[in-house]
XYZ file of C-alpha atoms in Angstrom:
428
model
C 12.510 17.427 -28.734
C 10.326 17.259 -25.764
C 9.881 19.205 -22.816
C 9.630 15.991 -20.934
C 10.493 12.442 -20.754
C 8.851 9.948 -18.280
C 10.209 6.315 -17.901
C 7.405 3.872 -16.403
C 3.575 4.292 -16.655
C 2.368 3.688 -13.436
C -0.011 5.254 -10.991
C 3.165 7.785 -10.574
C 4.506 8.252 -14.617
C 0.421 8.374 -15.861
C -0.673 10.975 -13.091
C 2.622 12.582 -13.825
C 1.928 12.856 -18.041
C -1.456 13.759 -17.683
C -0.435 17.028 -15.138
C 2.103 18.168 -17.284
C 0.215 17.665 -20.974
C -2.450 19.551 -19.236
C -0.619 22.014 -18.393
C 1.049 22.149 -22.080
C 4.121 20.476 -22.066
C 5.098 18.316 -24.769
C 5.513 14.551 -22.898
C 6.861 11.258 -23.791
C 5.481 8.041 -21.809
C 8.024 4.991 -22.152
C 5.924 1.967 -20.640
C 6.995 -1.536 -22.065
C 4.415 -3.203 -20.541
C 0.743 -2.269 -19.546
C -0.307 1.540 -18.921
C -0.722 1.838 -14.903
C 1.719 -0.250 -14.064
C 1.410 -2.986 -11.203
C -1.280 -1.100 -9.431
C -3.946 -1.308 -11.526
C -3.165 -4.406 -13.416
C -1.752 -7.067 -11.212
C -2.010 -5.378 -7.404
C -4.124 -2.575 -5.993
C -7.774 -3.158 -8.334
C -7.660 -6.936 -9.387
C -7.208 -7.885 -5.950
C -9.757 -5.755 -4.394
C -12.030 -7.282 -6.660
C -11.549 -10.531 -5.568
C -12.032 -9.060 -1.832
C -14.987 -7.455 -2.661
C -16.025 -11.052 -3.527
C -15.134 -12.267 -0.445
C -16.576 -9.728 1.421
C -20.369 -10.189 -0.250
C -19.825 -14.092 0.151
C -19.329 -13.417 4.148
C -22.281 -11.140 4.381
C -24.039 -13.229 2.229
C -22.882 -16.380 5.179
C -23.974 -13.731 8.131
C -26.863 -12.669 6.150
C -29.758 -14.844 8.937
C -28.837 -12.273 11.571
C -30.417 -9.225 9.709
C -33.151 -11.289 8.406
C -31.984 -12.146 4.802
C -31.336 -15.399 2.954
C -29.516 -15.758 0.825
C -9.653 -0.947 -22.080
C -10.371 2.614 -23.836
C -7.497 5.285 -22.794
C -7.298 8.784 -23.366
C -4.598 11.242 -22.536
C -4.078 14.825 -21.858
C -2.801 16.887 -25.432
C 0.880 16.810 -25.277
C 1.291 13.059 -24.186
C 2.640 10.964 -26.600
C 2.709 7.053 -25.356
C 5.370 4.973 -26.180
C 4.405 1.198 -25.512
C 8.256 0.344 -25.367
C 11.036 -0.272 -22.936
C 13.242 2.699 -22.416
C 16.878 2.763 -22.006
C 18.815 6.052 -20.381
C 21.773 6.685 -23.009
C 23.004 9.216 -20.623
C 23.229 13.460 -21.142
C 24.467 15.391 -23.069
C 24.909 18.935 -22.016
C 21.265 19.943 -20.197
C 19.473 17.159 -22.591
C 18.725 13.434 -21.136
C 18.832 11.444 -24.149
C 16.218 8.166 -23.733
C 16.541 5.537 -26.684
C 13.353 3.161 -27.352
C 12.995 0.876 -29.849
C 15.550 2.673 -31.835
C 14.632 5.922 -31.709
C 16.411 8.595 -29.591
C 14.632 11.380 -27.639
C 15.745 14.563 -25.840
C 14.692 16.566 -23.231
C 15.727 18.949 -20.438
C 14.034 17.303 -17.685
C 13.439 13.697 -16.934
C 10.933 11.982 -14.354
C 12.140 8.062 -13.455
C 9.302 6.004 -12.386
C 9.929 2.896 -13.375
C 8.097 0.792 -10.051
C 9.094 -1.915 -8.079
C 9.485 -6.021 -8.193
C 8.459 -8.699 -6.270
C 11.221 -9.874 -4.249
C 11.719 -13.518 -4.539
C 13.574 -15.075 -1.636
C 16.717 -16.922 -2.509
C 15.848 -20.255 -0.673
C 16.518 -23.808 -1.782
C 14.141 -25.332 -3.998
C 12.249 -21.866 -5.043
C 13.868 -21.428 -8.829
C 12.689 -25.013 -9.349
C 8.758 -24.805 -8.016
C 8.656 -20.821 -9.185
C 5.305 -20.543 -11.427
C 4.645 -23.878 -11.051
C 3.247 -24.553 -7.186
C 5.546 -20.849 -5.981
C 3.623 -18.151 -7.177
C 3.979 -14.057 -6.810
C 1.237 -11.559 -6.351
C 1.086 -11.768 -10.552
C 0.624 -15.233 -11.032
C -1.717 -15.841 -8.218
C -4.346 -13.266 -10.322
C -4.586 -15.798 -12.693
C -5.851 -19.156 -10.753
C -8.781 -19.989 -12.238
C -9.468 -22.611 -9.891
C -9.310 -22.222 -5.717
C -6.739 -24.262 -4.048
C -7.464 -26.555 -1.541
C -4.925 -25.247 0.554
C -2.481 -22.123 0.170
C 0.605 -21.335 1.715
C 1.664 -17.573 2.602
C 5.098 -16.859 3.203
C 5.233 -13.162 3.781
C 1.964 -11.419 6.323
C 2.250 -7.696 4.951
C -0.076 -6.159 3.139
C -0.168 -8.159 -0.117
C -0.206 -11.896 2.146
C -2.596 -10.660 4.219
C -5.388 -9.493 1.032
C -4.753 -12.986 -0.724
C -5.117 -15.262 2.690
C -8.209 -13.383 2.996
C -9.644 -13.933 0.152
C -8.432 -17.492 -0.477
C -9.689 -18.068 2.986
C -13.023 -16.684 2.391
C -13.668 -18.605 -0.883
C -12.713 -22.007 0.797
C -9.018 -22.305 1.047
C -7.304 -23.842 3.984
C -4.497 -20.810 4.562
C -1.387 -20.822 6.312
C 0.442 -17.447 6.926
C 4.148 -17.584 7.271
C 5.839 -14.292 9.004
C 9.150 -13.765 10.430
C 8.127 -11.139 12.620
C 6.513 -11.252 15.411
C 3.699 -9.700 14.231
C 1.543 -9.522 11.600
C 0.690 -6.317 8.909
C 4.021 -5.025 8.437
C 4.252 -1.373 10.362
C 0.464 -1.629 11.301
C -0.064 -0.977 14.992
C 1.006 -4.367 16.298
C -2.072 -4.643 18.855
C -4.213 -3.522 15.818
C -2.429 -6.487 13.347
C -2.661 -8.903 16.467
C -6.545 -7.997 16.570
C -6.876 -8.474 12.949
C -5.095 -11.986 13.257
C -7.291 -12.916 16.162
C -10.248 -12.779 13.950
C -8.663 -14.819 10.990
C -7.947 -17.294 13.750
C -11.487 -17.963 14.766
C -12.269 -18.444 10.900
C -9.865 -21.332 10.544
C -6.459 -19.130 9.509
C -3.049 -20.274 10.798
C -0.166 -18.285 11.477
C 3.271 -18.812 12.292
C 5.029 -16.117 13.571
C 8.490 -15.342 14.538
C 9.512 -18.191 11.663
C 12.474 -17.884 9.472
C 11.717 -20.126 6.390
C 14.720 -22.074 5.058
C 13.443 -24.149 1.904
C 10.794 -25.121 -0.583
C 10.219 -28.687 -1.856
C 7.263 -28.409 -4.157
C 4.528 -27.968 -2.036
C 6.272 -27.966 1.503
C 7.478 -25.162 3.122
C 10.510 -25.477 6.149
C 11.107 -22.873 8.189
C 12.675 -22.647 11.996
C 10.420 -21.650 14.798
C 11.449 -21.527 18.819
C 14.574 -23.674 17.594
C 12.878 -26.501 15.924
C 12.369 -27.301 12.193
C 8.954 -27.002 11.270
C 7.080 -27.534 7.992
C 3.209 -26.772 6.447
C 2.476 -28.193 2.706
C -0.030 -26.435 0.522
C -1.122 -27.303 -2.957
C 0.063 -23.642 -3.769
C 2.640 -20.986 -2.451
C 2.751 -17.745 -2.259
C 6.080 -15.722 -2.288
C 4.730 -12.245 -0.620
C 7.851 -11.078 0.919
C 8.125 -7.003 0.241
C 8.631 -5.635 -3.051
C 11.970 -3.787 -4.054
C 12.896 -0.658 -6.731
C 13.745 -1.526 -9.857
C 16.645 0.632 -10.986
C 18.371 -1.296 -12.805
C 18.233 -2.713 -16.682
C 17.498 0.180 -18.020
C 20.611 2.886 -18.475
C 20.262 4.508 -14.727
C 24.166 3.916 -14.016
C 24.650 6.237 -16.755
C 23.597 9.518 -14.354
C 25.320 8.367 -11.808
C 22.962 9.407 -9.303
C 22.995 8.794 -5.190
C 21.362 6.333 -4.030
C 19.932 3.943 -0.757
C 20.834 0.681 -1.876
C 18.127 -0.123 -5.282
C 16.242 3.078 -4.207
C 17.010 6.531 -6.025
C 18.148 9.665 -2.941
C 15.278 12.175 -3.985
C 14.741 15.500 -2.028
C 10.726 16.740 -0.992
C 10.868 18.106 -4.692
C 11.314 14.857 -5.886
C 14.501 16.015 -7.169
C 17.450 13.586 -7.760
C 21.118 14.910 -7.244
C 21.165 15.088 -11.499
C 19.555 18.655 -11.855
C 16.862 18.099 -14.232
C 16.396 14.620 -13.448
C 13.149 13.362 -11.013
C 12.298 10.043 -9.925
C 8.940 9.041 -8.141
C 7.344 6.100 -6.734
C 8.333 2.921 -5.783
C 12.045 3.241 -7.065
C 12.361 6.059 -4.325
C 11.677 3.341 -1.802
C 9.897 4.673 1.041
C 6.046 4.531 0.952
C 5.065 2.142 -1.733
C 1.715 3.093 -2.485
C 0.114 4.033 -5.402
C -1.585 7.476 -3.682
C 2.015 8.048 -2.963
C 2.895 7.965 -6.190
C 1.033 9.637 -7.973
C 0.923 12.508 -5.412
C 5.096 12.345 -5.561
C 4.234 12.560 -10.112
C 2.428 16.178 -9.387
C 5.159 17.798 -6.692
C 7.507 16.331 -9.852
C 5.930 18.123 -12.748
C 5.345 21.496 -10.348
C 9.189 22.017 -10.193
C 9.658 21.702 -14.059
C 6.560 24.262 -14.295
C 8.370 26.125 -11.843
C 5.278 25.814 -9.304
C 6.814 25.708 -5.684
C 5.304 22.677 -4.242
C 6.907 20.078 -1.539
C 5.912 16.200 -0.473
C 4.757 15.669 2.906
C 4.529 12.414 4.332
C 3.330 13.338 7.984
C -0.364 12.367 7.177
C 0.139 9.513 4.482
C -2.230 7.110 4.617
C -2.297 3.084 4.083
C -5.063 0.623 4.300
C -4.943 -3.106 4.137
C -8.021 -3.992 2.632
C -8.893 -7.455 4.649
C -12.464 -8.214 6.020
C -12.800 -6.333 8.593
C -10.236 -2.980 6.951
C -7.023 -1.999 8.731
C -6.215 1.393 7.731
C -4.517 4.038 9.208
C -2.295 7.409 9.064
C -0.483 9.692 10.938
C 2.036 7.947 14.028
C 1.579 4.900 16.335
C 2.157 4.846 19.588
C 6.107 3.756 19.595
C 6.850 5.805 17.474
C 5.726 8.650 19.580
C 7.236 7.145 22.673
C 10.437 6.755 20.384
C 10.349 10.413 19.736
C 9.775 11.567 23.363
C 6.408 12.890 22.117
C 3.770 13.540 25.314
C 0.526 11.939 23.665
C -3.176 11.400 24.935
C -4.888 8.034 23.713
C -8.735 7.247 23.349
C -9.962 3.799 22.460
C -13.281 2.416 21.314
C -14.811 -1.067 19.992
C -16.453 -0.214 16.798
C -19.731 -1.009 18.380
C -20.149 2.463 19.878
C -20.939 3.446 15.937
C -24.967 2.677 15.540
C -24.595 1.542 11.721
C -21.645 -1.178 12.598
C -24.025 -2.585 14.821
C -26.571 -2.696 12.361
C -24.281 -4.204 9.346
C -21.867 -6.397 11.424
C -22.290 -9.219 13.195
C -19.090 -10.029 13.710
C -18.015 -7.108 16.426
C -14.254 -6.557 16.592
C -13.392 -3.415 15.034
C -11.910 -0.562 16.905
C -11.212 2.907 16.619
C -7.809 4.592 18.353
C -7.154 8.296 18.415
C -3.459 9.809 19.054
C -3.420 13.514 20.449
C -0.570 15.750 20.968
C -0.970 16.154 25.089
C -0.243 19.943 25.221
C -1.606 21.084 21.535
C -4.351 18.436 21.077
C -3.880 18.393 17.780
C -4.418 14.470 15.793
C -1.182 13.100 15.682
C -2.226 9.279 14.513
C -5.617 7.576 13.749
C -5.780 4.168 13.517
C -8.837 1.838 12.570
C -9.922 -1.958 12.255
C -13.493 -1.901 10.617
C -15.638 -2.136 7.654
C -14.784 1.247 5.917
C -11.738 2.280 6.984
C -9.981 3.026 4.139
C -13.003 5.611 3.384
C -12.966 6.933 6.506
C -9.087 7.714 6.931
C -8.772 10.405 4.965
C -10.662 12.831 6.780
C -8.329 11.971 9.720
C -5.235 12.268 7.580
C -7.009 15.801 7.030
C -6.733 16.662 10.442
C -3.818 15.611 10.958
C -2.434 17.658 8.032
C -4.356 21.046 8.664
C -3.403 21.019 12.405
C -6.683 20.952 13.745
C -7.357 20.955 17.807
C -9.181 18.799 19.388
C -12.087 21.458 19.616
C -11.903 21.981 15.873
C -12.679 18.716 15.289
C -15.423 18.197 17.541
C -16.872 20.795 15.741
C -16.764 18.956 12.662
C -20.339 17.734 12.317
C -20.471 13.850 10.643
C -23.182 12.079 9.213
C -25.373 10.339 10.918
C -25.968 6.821 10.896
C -22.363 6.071 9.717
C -19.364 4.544 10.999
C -16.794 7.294 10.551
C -18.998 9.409 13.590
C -17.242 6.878 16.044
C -14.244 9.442 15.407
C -17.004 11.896 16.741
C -17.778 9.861 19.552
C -13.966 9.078 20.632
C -13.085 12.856 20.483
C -15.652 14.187 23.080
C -14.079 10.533 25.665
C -11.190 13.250 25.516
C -13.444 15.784 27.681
């Protein structure tokens, strides 16, 4: 028997294994796929390697203006891996009982992390042109030639990383959004600043547009009341991603639930005692930080270490040419909660070293402050960087810190993350 059982190996079930076979617990890892999940395999580090090609061919392309031409694993003690699908037979007094590839396991405490799915619109003409010119975030990894032109139905996060980088290597890119804005719950004057610069490189968007079918390579959709369509010698389907809680025994706990997304409390607890779930099948925030933070508050409670998940200063980054990142709240929802807030502005070009490595100037640089505590209630950024500079802000945000606090934080000098420096003492 094991102390515990963990279903999924992703950035949430391997952080989870590895914190509780450290700290000697006996731990089965069911993953029938690859170890770390979609993260690290077909999302978060395969496609910020093809943006970090993007990025060097731009600089490379701006490079006159500064005067230039141009599989080992290895796992805590404890942690057994089991490279097979896992199905929940159900439990049986305080055991869960987890059958894989015939064999049954036991243990008193069970962590569900089993990730989420693409979600794949259910639009005419999709089944038939699905892996063929309709592709998901998985099977657009694998091109190994760039199309001539690419179609993006879905601007969150995931669209907005492949347009750029499709755009950047030569790609004629259309983004398809049904909002009316672009990056998902980015600030929208931030996402509309971030479109305005994919605009001037050639990038379409069409937003507000419902799409309605797929015929090979054209795409329909309604816009201001009229039928509309954009053909691309590819597709992408980058609509949201959803929990997958299903296929795999879950019914058999009858646990409560949002829809596909497991009810967990800030213990990660489920309403099974003994039972956790984690990640992406909670819904929520679906990011792998999240994750694998959510994996440790998990495996404190079964060490019977107090520890709670807070989501006030969680941070997100789209990771397009110029960054987006930010953390903390934007400004509607502080005017939605009737929260009294000072705001500070600045173009990026107020930080010495974005002047001296950007030549494209559009970045910017917004600070949130509670009006009567001054304490950081949201940072938000558009610049080179940004997702190394945000979490010193989320920092702030977390620990409380007053505005005089942080201007007494001394930052390096030259580097961008001092224009946080710069905004503060605007608040004078």
């Amino acid at each position: 028997m094991h102390d515990l059982l963990i279903i999924g190996g992703g950035p949430g079930g391997y952080v989870a294994a590895e914190r509780a076979g450290k700290a000697g617990l006996s731990v089965a890892l069911f993953e029938k796929n690859k170890l770390g999940g979609v993260c690290l395999n077909e999302g978060c580090i395969p496609s910020k390697a093809l943006l970090n090609s993007a990025k060097l061919l731009r600089h490379a392309s701006d490079s006159d203006a500064f005067g230039v031409k141009s599989e080992n694993v290895s796992y805590e003690a404890g942690v057994e891996l089991i490279e097979q699908g896992a199905t929940i037979l159900g439990k049986e007094g305080d055991l869960f009982m987890v059958e894989a590839d015939g064999v049954t396991y036991r243990s008193r405490n069970l962590i569900i992390a089993t990730g989420s799915e693409s979600v794949i619109l259910p639009l005419p003409g999709v089944e038939e042109a699905l892996s063929e010119t309709v592709l998901t975030n998985r099977e657009i990894l694998d091109l190994k030639e760039v199309p001539e032109s690419l179609v993006v139905i879905g601007g969150g996060v995931i669209g907005l990383e492949m347009a750029c980088y499709y755009q950047a290597v030569g790609s004629k890119v259309t983004v398809i959004e049904m909002l009316d804005h672009i990056a998902g719950n980015v600030d929208p004057e931030i996402g509309s600043r971030l479109r305005q610069v994919y605009e001037k490189l050639g990038m379409a968007f069409h937003l507000s547009a419902r799409v309605t079918k797929v015929d090979k390579n054209t795409v329909s959709f309604e816009k201001d009341g009229e039928e509309q369509t954009v053909e691309g010698e590819l597709i992408l389907m980058s609509c949201g991603r959803r929990p997958v809680s299903s296929g795999f025994g879950l019914e058999t706990l009858s646990l409560d639930m949002n829809r596909s997304a497991i009810k967990v409390n800030d213990k990660m607890e489920t309403s099974c005692a003994g039972c956790y779930a984690i990640g992406d099948v909670i819904g929520g925030y679906m990011l792998a930080h999240a994750a694998s933070r959510e994996g440790e508050v998990a495996v404190n409670q079964i060490l019977g270490i107090d520890d709670r998940m807070s989501n006030r200063a969680m941070p997100a980054v789209i990771y397009t040419d110029p960054e987006v990142a930010h953390v903390g709240m934007t400004k509607a929802e502080l005017d939605e909660a009737s929260i009294p807030y000072l705001e500070v502005e600045l173009p990026m070009g107020w930080s010495g070293r974005y002047q001296a490595e950007t030549e494209r100037g559009t970045g910017l640089c917004r600070l949130l402050l509670h009006e009567e505590k001054k304490t950081l209630l949201g940072c938000h950024l558009l610049t080179p960087y940004a997702s190394e500079m945000v979490l010193a802000f989320g920092i702030m945000i977390e620990q409380e810190m007053t505005l005089d606090e942080m201007k007494r934080t001394i930052f390096p000098h030259p580097t961008v993350c001092e224009i946080v420096r710069e905004a503060l003492f605007q608040l004078e």
